[in-house]
Amino acid sequence: VLVLAPTRELAVQIEDQVQGLTYHSQISSVAVYGGVPMDIQERALKAGVDIVVATPGRLMDHMRHDSVKFTGLEVLVLDEADHMLGLGFVLPIRRILAKLPKARQSLFFSATMPRAIQDLIKRTARDPAWIKIEAQAQNAPQVDQVYFEVDRRSKLEALTRLIDVHDFRYGIIFCSTKVMVDELDEHLHARGYATDRLHGDISQAQRDRVMEKFRRRAFEFLVATDVAARGLDISGITHVVNYDIPKTTEDYVHRIGRTARASAKGDAI
């Protein structure tokens, strides 16, 4: 099995689940993603594993080093398929797909599946079956959604007032750019809030440390770009704040889906 995921954090999360599900079996697995040395991953791939969970960029690095073979591949999984088949990933995905055996099962997972992505799947898959679980994530009935119209200069004041008045304790605050993440994290720190940040320019070791600390609630608010918007399953998140409005409705659905997981309730602002 080859599982492809768009972010390192999601690849690590999937690999953790694979490890748990295969703990009492002989099935082997490895996570392959950037920001860490290639040699350990390369040794595991050359030794042969049953399940590879990978980000496309690092997998292509290993393909160039001839350390991965797909001859026995039976199943391909694309997690967050709409994002993986979008503009940012479509060329690497096509290059990877060209090296895979034609006789395989392909599985595409996502909470949102725009028409253009559906059409692309129809063109690339043979007689695909569509399985739709009732669209709770789309309608998000367990997420209380509210918005506030404020002047841009008043956004920080409005955010901190909301946190204080409603006593928010554990949430993700989404910004559109890495610079905005850094600035907001600094502003919140200066005002005494327990925060940390996550975006693509932070080293992988630091990103791992931030996610580990956030999962055990070592700080209250994760300020992040959309690297944290897809697939991450962190229990107990009560609030998602869109400090910057996302670019698409699909991005909005994925962002607010970080709260109200597993029948819990949550708030999106």
mmCIF file of C-alpha atoms in Angstrom:
data_model
loop_
_atom_site.group_PDB
_atom_site.id
_atom_site.type_symbol
_atom_site.label_atom_id
_atom_site.label_comp_id
_atom_site.label_asym_id
_atom_site.label_seq_id
_atom_site.Cartn_x
_atom_site.Cartn_y
_atom_site.Cartn_z
ATOM 1 C CA VAL A 1 0.000 0.000 0.000
ATOM 2 C CA LEU A 2 1.158 3.529 -0.829
ATOM 3 C CA VAL A 3 -0.585 6.362 1.050
ATOM 4 C CA LEU A 4 0.074 9.897 -0.181
ATOM 5 C CA ALA A 5 -0.699 12.900 2.045
ATOM 6 C CA PRO A 6 -0.161 16.632 1.452
ATOM 7 C CA THR A 7 1.619 17.586 4.693
ATOM 8 C CA ARG A 8 4.271 16.098 6.951
ATOM 9 C CA GLU A 9 1.999 16.385 9.995
ATOM 10 C CA LEU A 10 -0.731 14.379 8.274
ATOM 11 C CA ALA A 11 1.759 11.739 7.091
ATOM 12 C CA VAL A 12 3.023 11.315 10.668
ATOM 13 C CA GLN A 13 -0.547 11.063 11.987
ATOM 14 C CA ILE A 14 -1.472 8.414 9.404
ATOM 15 C CA GLU A 15 1.674 6.423 10.156
ATOM 16 C CA ASP A 16 0.833 6.527 13.873
ATOM 17 C CA GLN A 17 -2.595 5.059 13.084
ATOM 18 C CA VAL A 18 -1.047 2.396 10.823
ATOM 19 C CA GLN A 19 1.363 1.421 13.610
ATOM 20 C CA GLY A 20 -1.523 1.062 16.054
ATOM 21 C CA LEU A 21 -3.655 -0.985 13.654
ATOM 22 C CA THR A 22 -0.798 -3.345 12.719
ATOM 23 C CA TYR A 23 0.813 -3.639 16.170
ATOM 24 C CA HIS A 24 -0.016 -7.340 16.620
ATOM 25 C CA SER A 25 0.767 -8.292 13.018
ATOM 26 C CA GLN A 26 3.789 -8.846 10.801
ATOM 27 C CA ILE A 27 2.881 -5.832 8.626
ATOM 28 C CA SER A 28 5.669 -3.268 8.330
ATOM 29 C CA SER A 29 5.347 0.425 7.514
ATOM 30 C CA VAL A 30 7.384 3.607 7.171
ATOM 31 C CA ALA A 31 6.597 7.334 6.951
ATOM 32 C CA VAL A 32 8.495 9.191 4.237
ATOM 33 C CA TYR A 33 8.512 12.996 4.436
ATOM 34 C CA GLY A 34 10.865 15.940 4.137
ATOM 35 C CA GLY A 35 12.687 17.939 6.766
ATOM 36 C CA VAL A 36 14.477 14.897 8.212
ATOM 37 C CA PRO A 37 17.495 12.877 6.935
ATOM 38 C CA MET A 38 16.767 10.520 4.050
ATOM 39 C CA ASP A 39 19.098 7.686 5.056
ATOM 40 C CA ILE A 40 16.859 6.047 7.682
ATOM 41 C CA GLN A 41 13.883 6.189 5.318
ATOM 42 C CA GLU A 42 16.059 4.855 2.498
ATOM 43 C CA ARG A 43 17.190 1.832 4.517
ATOM 44 C CA ALA A 44 13.583 0.962 5.386
ATOM 45 C CA LEU A 45 12.441 1.302 1.767
ATOM 46 C CA LYS A 46 15.310 -0.813 0.412
ATOM 47 C CA ALA A 47 14.654 -3.498 3.045
ATOM 48 C CA GLY A 48 11.046 -3.682 1.835
ATOM 49 C CA VAL A 49 7.912 -2.563 3.675
ATOM 50 C CA ASP A 50 4.211 -3.342 3.291
ATOM 51 C CA ILE A 51 2.832 0.194 3.763
ATOM 52 C CA VAL A 52 4.516 3.460 2.787
ATOM 53 C CA VAL A 53 2.978 6.745 3.970
ATOM 54 C CA ALA A 54 4.567 9.619 2.067
ATOM 55 C CA THR A 55 4.455 13.226 1.034
ATOM 56 C CA PRO A 56 4.879 13.539 -2.757
ATOM 57 C CA GLY A 57 8.048 15.654 -2.712
ATOM 58 C CA ARG A 58 10.086 13.343 -0.496
ATOM 59 C CA LEU A 59 8.791 10.238 -2.286
ATOM 60 C CA MET A 60 10.047 11.677 -5.585
ATOM 61 C CA ASP A 61 13.447 12.287 -3.946
ATOM 62 C CA HIS A 62 13.608 8.575 -3.094
ATOM 63 C CA MET A 63 12.471 7.657 -6.605
ATOM 64 C CA ARG A 64 15.373 9.698 -8.022
ATOM 65 C CA HIS A 65 17.740 7.825 -5.680
ATOM 66 C CA ASP A 66 16.232 4.531 -6.884
ATOM 67 C CA SER A 67 15.490 3.488 -3.282
ATOM 68 C CA VAL A 68 11.817 2.675 -3.834
ATOM 69 C CA LYS A 69 10.244 0.013 -6.079
ATOM 70 C CA PHE A 70 6.516 -0.248 -6.832
ATOM 71 C CA THR A 71 6.420 -3.669 -8.512
ATOM 72 C CA GLY A 72 4.296 -5.293 -5.773
ATOM 73 C CA LEU A 73 1.964 -2.336 -5.192
ATOM 74 C CA GLU A 74 -1.694 -3.305 -4.799
ATOM 75 C CA VAL A 75 -3.372 -0.211 -3.338
ATOM 76 C CA LEU A 76 -2.836 3.537 -3.750
ATOM 77 C CA VAL A 77 -4.489 5.945 -1.289
ATOM 78 C CA LEU A 78 -4.692 9.704 -1.839
ATOM 79 C CA ASP A 79 -5.675 11.433 1.382
ATOM 80 C CA GLU A 80 -7.127 14.953 1.025
ATOM 81 C CA ALA A 81 -7.571 14.046 -2.643
ATOM 82 C CA ASP A 82 -9.036 17.391 -3.721
ATOM 83 C CA HIS A 83 -5.902 19.162 -2.484
ATOM 84 C CA MET A 84 -3.548 16.501 -3.844
ATOM 85 C CA LEU A 85 -5.071 16.717 -7.317
ATOM 86 C CA GLY A 86 -5.132 20.525 -7.284
ATOM 87 C CA LEU A 87 -2.610 22.876 -8.853
ATOM 88 C CA GLY A 88 0.101 22.550 -6.206
ATOM 89 C CA PHE A 89 0.438 18.766 -6.334
ATOM 90 C CA VAL A 90 -0.986 17.575 -9.647
ATOM 91 C CA LEU A 91 2.360 17.358 -11.530
ATOM 92 C CA PRO A 92 4.227 15.390 -8.812
ATOM 93 C CA ILE A 93 1.198 13.110 -8.399
ATOM 94 C CA ARG A 94 1.063 12.440 -12.146
ATOM 95 C CA ARG A 95 4.773 11.571 -12.167
ATOM 96 C CA ILE A 96 4.320 9.178 -9.263
ATOM 97 C CA LEU A 97 1.214 7.591 -10.802
ATOM 98 C CA ALA A 98 3.123 6.994 -14.063
ATOM 99 C CA LYS A 99 5.525 4.695 -12.156
ATOM 100 C CA LEU A 100 2.827 2.629 -10.415
ATOM 101 C CA PRO A 101 1.400 -0.674 -11.677
ATOM 102 C CA LYS A 102 -1.769 -0.169 -13.727
ATOM 103 C CA ALA A 103 -3.446 -3.123 -11.989
ATOM 104 C CA ARG A 104 -4.150 -1.601 -8.587
ATOM 105 C CA GLN A 105 -6.950 -0.260 -6.463
ATOM 106 C CA SER A 106 -6.999 3.524 -6.035
ATOM 107 C CA LEU A 107 -8.780 5.156 -3.093
ATOM 108 C CA PHE A 108 -9.407 8.901 -2.866
ATOM 109 C CA PHE A 109 -10.468 10.446 0.449
ATOM 110 C CA SER A 110 -11.601 13.994 1.195
ATOM 111 C CA ALA A 111 -14.296 15.913 3.063
ATOM 112 C CA THR A 112 -14.798 18.034 -0.060
ATOM 113 C CA MET A 113 -14.704 16.887 -3.683
ATOM 114 C CA PRO A 114 -15.133 19.751 -6.182
ATOM 115 C CA ARG A 115 -16.513 18.980 -9.636
ATOM 116 C CA ALA A 116 -13.140 19.498 -11.347
ATOM 117 C CA ILE A 117 -11.526 16.895 -9.073
ATOM 118 C CA GLN A 118 -14.401 14.456 -9.626
ATOM 119 C CA ASP A 119 -13.907 14.814 -13.394
ATOM 120 C CA LEU A 120 -10.157 14.228 -13.028
ATOM 121 C CA ILE A 121 -10.777 11.050 -11.019
ATOM 122 C CA LYS A 122 -13.240 9.799 -13.637
ATOM 123 C CA ARG A 123 -10.577 10.282 -16.326
ATOM 124 C CA THR A 124 -7.796 8.562 -14.365
ATOM 125 C CA ALA A 125 -9.680 5.765 -12.561
ATOM 126 C CA ARG A 126 -11.373 2.756 -14.119
ATOM 127 C CA ASP A 127 -15.118 2.620 -13.388
ATOM 128 C CA PRO A 128 -14.879 4.394 -9.998
ATOM 129 C CA ALA A 129 -17.487 3.879 -7.269
ATOM 130 C CA TRP A 130 -18.481 6.927 -5.235
ATOM 131 C CA ILE A 131 -19.039 6.398 -1.518
ATOM 132 C CA LYS A 132 -20.466 9.393 0.328
ATOM 133 C CA ILE A 133 -20.934 9.493 4.090
ATOM 134 C CA GLU A 134 -23.643 11.981 5.067
ATOM 135 C CA ALA A 135 -22.100 15.416 4.714
ATOM 136 C CA GLN A 136 -21.766 16.385 8.354
ATOM 137 C CA ALA A 137 -18.476 18.091 7.659
ATOM 138 C CA GLN A 138 -20.049 20.175 4.846
ATOM 139 C CA ASN A 139 -23.013 21.325 6.903
ATOM 140 C CA ALA A 140 -21.161 21.027 10.233
ATOM 141 C CA PRO A 141 -24.321 21.024 12.409
ATOM 142 C CA GLN A 142 -22.246 20.393 15.551
ATOM 143 C CA VAL A 143 -20.084 23.473 14.849
ATOM 144 C CA ASP A 144 -21.560 26.775 15.988
ATOM 145 C CA GLN A 145 -20.439 29.220 13.274
ATOM 146 C CA VAL A 146 -20.409 32.976 13.887
ATOM 147 C CA TYR A 147 -18.686 35.936 12.231
ATOM 148 C CA PHE A 148 -17.778 39.458 13.319
ATOM 149 C CA GLU A 149 -17.283 42.412 11.004
ATOM 150 C CA VAL A 150 -14.374 44.507 12.295
ATOM 151 C CA ASP A 151 -11.899 46.941 10.816
ATOM 152 C CA ARG A 152 -8.580 45.280 9.956
ATOM 153 C CA ARG A 153 -6.801 47.430 12.571
ATOM 154 C CA SER A 154 -9.221 46.105 15.211
ATOM 155 C CA LYS A 155 -8.834 42.402 14.506
ATOM 156 C CA LEU A 156 -6.257 41.697 17.220
ATOM 157 C CA GLU A 157 -8.305 43.579 19.819
ATOM 158 C CA ALA A 158 -11.458 41.732 18.766
ATOM 159 C CA LEU A 159 -9.717 38.357 18.936
ATOM 160 C CA THR A 160 -8.255 38.894 22.403
ATOM 161 C CA ARG A 161 -11.569 40.232 23.691
ATOM 162 C CA LEU A 162 -13.380 37.137 22.388
ATOM 163 C CA ILE A 163 -10.810 34.848 24.039
ATOM 164 C CA ASP A 164 -11.142 36.696 27.365
ATOM 165 C CA VAL A 165 -14.913 37.193 27.459
ATOM 166 C CA HIS A 166 -15.759 33.623 26.383
ATOM 167 C CA ASP A 167 -12.778 32.047 28.190
ATOM 168 C CA PHE A 168 -11.431 30.123 25.191
ATOM 169 C CA ARG A 169 -8.903 27.513 26.316
ATOM 170 C CA TYR A 170 -7.871 25.302 23.383
ATOM 171 C CA GLY A 171 -8.027 26.211 19.710
ATOM 172 C CA ILE A 172 -6.429 26.843 16.323
ATOM 173 C CA ILE A 173 -6.150 30.350 14.852
ATOM 174 C CA PHE A 174 -5.724 30.298 11.066
ATOM 175 C CA CYS A 175 -3.865 32.987 9.107
ATOM 176 C CA SER A 176 -3.383 33.203 5.348
ATOM 177 C CA THR A 177 0.389 33.793 5.295
ATOM 178 C CA LYS A 178 3.483 32.667 7.185
ATOM 179 C CA VAL A 179 4.336 36.308 7.973
ATOM 180 C CA MET A 180 0.889 36.855 9.499
ATOM 181 C CA VAL A 181 1.283 33.685 11.594
ATOM 182 C CA ASP A 182 4.611 34.952 12.965
ATOM 183 C CA GLU A 183 3.239 38.434 13.682
ATOM 184 C CA LEU A 184 0.054 37.236 15.384
ATOM 185 C CA ASP A 185 1.962 34.676 17.463
ATOM 186 C CA GLU A 186 4.294 37.451 18.676
ATOM 187 C CA HIS A 187 1.390 39.823 19.444
ATOM 188 C CA LEU A 188 -0.491 37.166 21.420
ATOM 189 C CA HIS A 189 2.664 36.165 23.300
ATOM 190 C CA ALA A 190 3.270 39.791 24.208
ATOM 191 C CA ARG A 191 -0.236 39.967 25.674
ATOM 192 C CA GLY A 192 0.324 36.915 27.839
ATOM 193 C CA TYR A 193 -1.445 34.184 25.852
ATOM 194 C CA ALA A 194 0.084 30.700 25.646
ATOM 195 C CA THR A 195 0.585 30.204 21.899
ATOM 196 C CA ASP A 196 2.879 28.563 19.375
ATOM 197 C CA ARG A 197 3.025 28.639 15.595
ATOM 198 C CA LEU A 198 3.048 26.253 12.642
ATOM 199 C CA HIS A 199 3.845 26.918 8.988
ATOM 200 C CA GLY A 200 5.950 25.557 6.150
ATOM 201 C CA ASP A 201 9.111 27.563 6.849
ATOM 202 C CA ILE A 202 9.581 26.071 10.323
ATOM 203 C CA SER A 203 12.022 23.148 10.548
ATOM 204 C CA GLN A 204 10.551 19.654 10.702
ATOM 205 C CA ALA A 205 12.005 18.991 14.154
ATOM 206 C CA GLN A 206 10.369 22.160 15.472
ATOM 207 C CA ARG A 207 7.050 21.336 13.755
ATOM 208 C CA ASP A 208 7.106 17.907 15.425
ATOM 209 C CA ARG A 209 7.781 19.493 18.812
ATOM 210 C CA VAL A 210 4.978 22.035 18.363
ATOM 211 C CA MET A 211 2.427 19.357 17.428
ATOM 212 C CA GLU A 212 3.501 17.099 20.306
ATOM 213 C CA LYS A 213 3.144 19.970 22.785
ATOM 214 C CA PHE A 214 -0.222 21.020 21.339
ATOM 215 C CA ARG A 215 -1.635 17.497 21.568
ATOM 216 C CA ARG A 216 -0.788 17.368 25.281
ATOM 217 C CA ARG A 217 -2.112 20.927 25.789
ATOM 218 C CA ALA A 218 1.211 22.462 26.769
ATOM 219 C CA PHE A 219 -0.121 25.723 25.262
ATOM 220 C CA GLU A 220 -3.591 27.058 24.473
ATOM 221 C CA PHE A 221 -3.632 28.302 20.881
ATOM 222 C CA LEU A 222 -1.904 27.089 17.730
ATOM 223 C CA VAL A 223 -1.452 29.934 15.211
ATOM 224 C CA ALA A 224 -1.105 28.304 11.804
ATOM 225 C CA THR A 225 -1.386 28.477 8.046
ATOM 226 C CA ASP A 226 -3.442 25.915 6.158
ATOM 227 C CA VAL A 227 -0.787 23.242 6.829
ATOM 228 C CA ALA A 228 -2.930 22.558 9.925
ATOM 229 C CA ALA A 229 -6.267 22.703 8.101
ATOM 230 C CA ARG A 230 -6.466 19.231 6.621
ATOM 231 C CA GLY A 231 -6.907 15.895 8.267
ATOM 232 C CA LEU A 232 -5.270 16.609 11.621
ATOM 233 C CA ASP A 233 -7.215 14.840 14.358
ATOM 234 C CA ILE A 234 -6.594 16.494 17.723
ATOM 235 C CA SER A 235 -9.184 15.735 20.354
ATOM 236 C CA GLY A 236 -10.678 18.448 22.512
ATOM 237 C CA ILE A 237 -10.213 21.488 20.260
ATOM 238 C CA THR A 238 -13.113 23.772 21.198
ATOM 239 C CA HIS A 239 -12.500 26.738 18.891
ATOM 240 C CA VAL A 240 -11.307 27.453 15.372
ATOM 241 C CA VAL A 241 -10.716 31.107 14.513
ATOM 242 C CA ASN A 242 -10.349 32.240 10.907
ATOM 243 C CA TYR A 243 -8.272 35.339 11.650
ATOM 244 C CA ASP A 244 -7.878 35.637 7.884
ATOM 245 C CA ILE A 245 -10.707 34.465 5.634
ATOM 246 C CA PRO A 246 -9.740 31.311 3.672
ATOM 247 C CA LYS A 247 -9.471 31.475 -0.112
ATOM 248 C CA THR A 248 -12.147 28.860 -0.898
ATOM 249 C CA THR A 249 -15.239 27.317 0.648
ATOM 250 C CA GLU A 250 -13.429 23.959 0.646
ATOM 251 C CA ASP A 251 -10.602 25.452 2.725
ATOM 252 C CA TYR A 252 -13.200 26.852 5.129
ATOM 253 C CA VAL A 253 -14.832 23.443 5.576
ATOM 254 C CA HIS A 254 -11.484 21.780 6.266
ATOM 255 C CA ARG A 255 -10.403 24.473 8.715
ATOM 256 C CA ILE A 256 -13.533 24.380 10.854
ATOM 257 C CA GLY A 257 -13.457 20.580 10.710
ATOM 258 C CA ARG A 258 -10.563 20.650 13.202
ATOM 259 C CA THR A 259 -13.151 21.187 15.957
ATOM 260 C CA ALA A 260 -16.321 19.236 16.822
ATOM 261 C CA ARG A 261 -14.690 15.903 16.035
ATOM 262 C CA ALA A 262 -16.083 12.515 17.081
ATOM 263 C CA SER A 263 -19.546 13.910 17.982
ATOM 264 C CA ALA A 264 -18.109 16.702 20.168
ATOM 265 C CA LYS A 265 -19.283 20.282 19.816
ATOM 266 C CA GLY A 266 -17.177 23.258 18.797
ATOM 267 C CA ASP A 267 -17.169 26.887 17.712
ATOM 268 C CA ALA A 268 -15.901 28.446 14.480
ATOM 269 C CA ILE A 269 -15.359 32.204 14.370
#
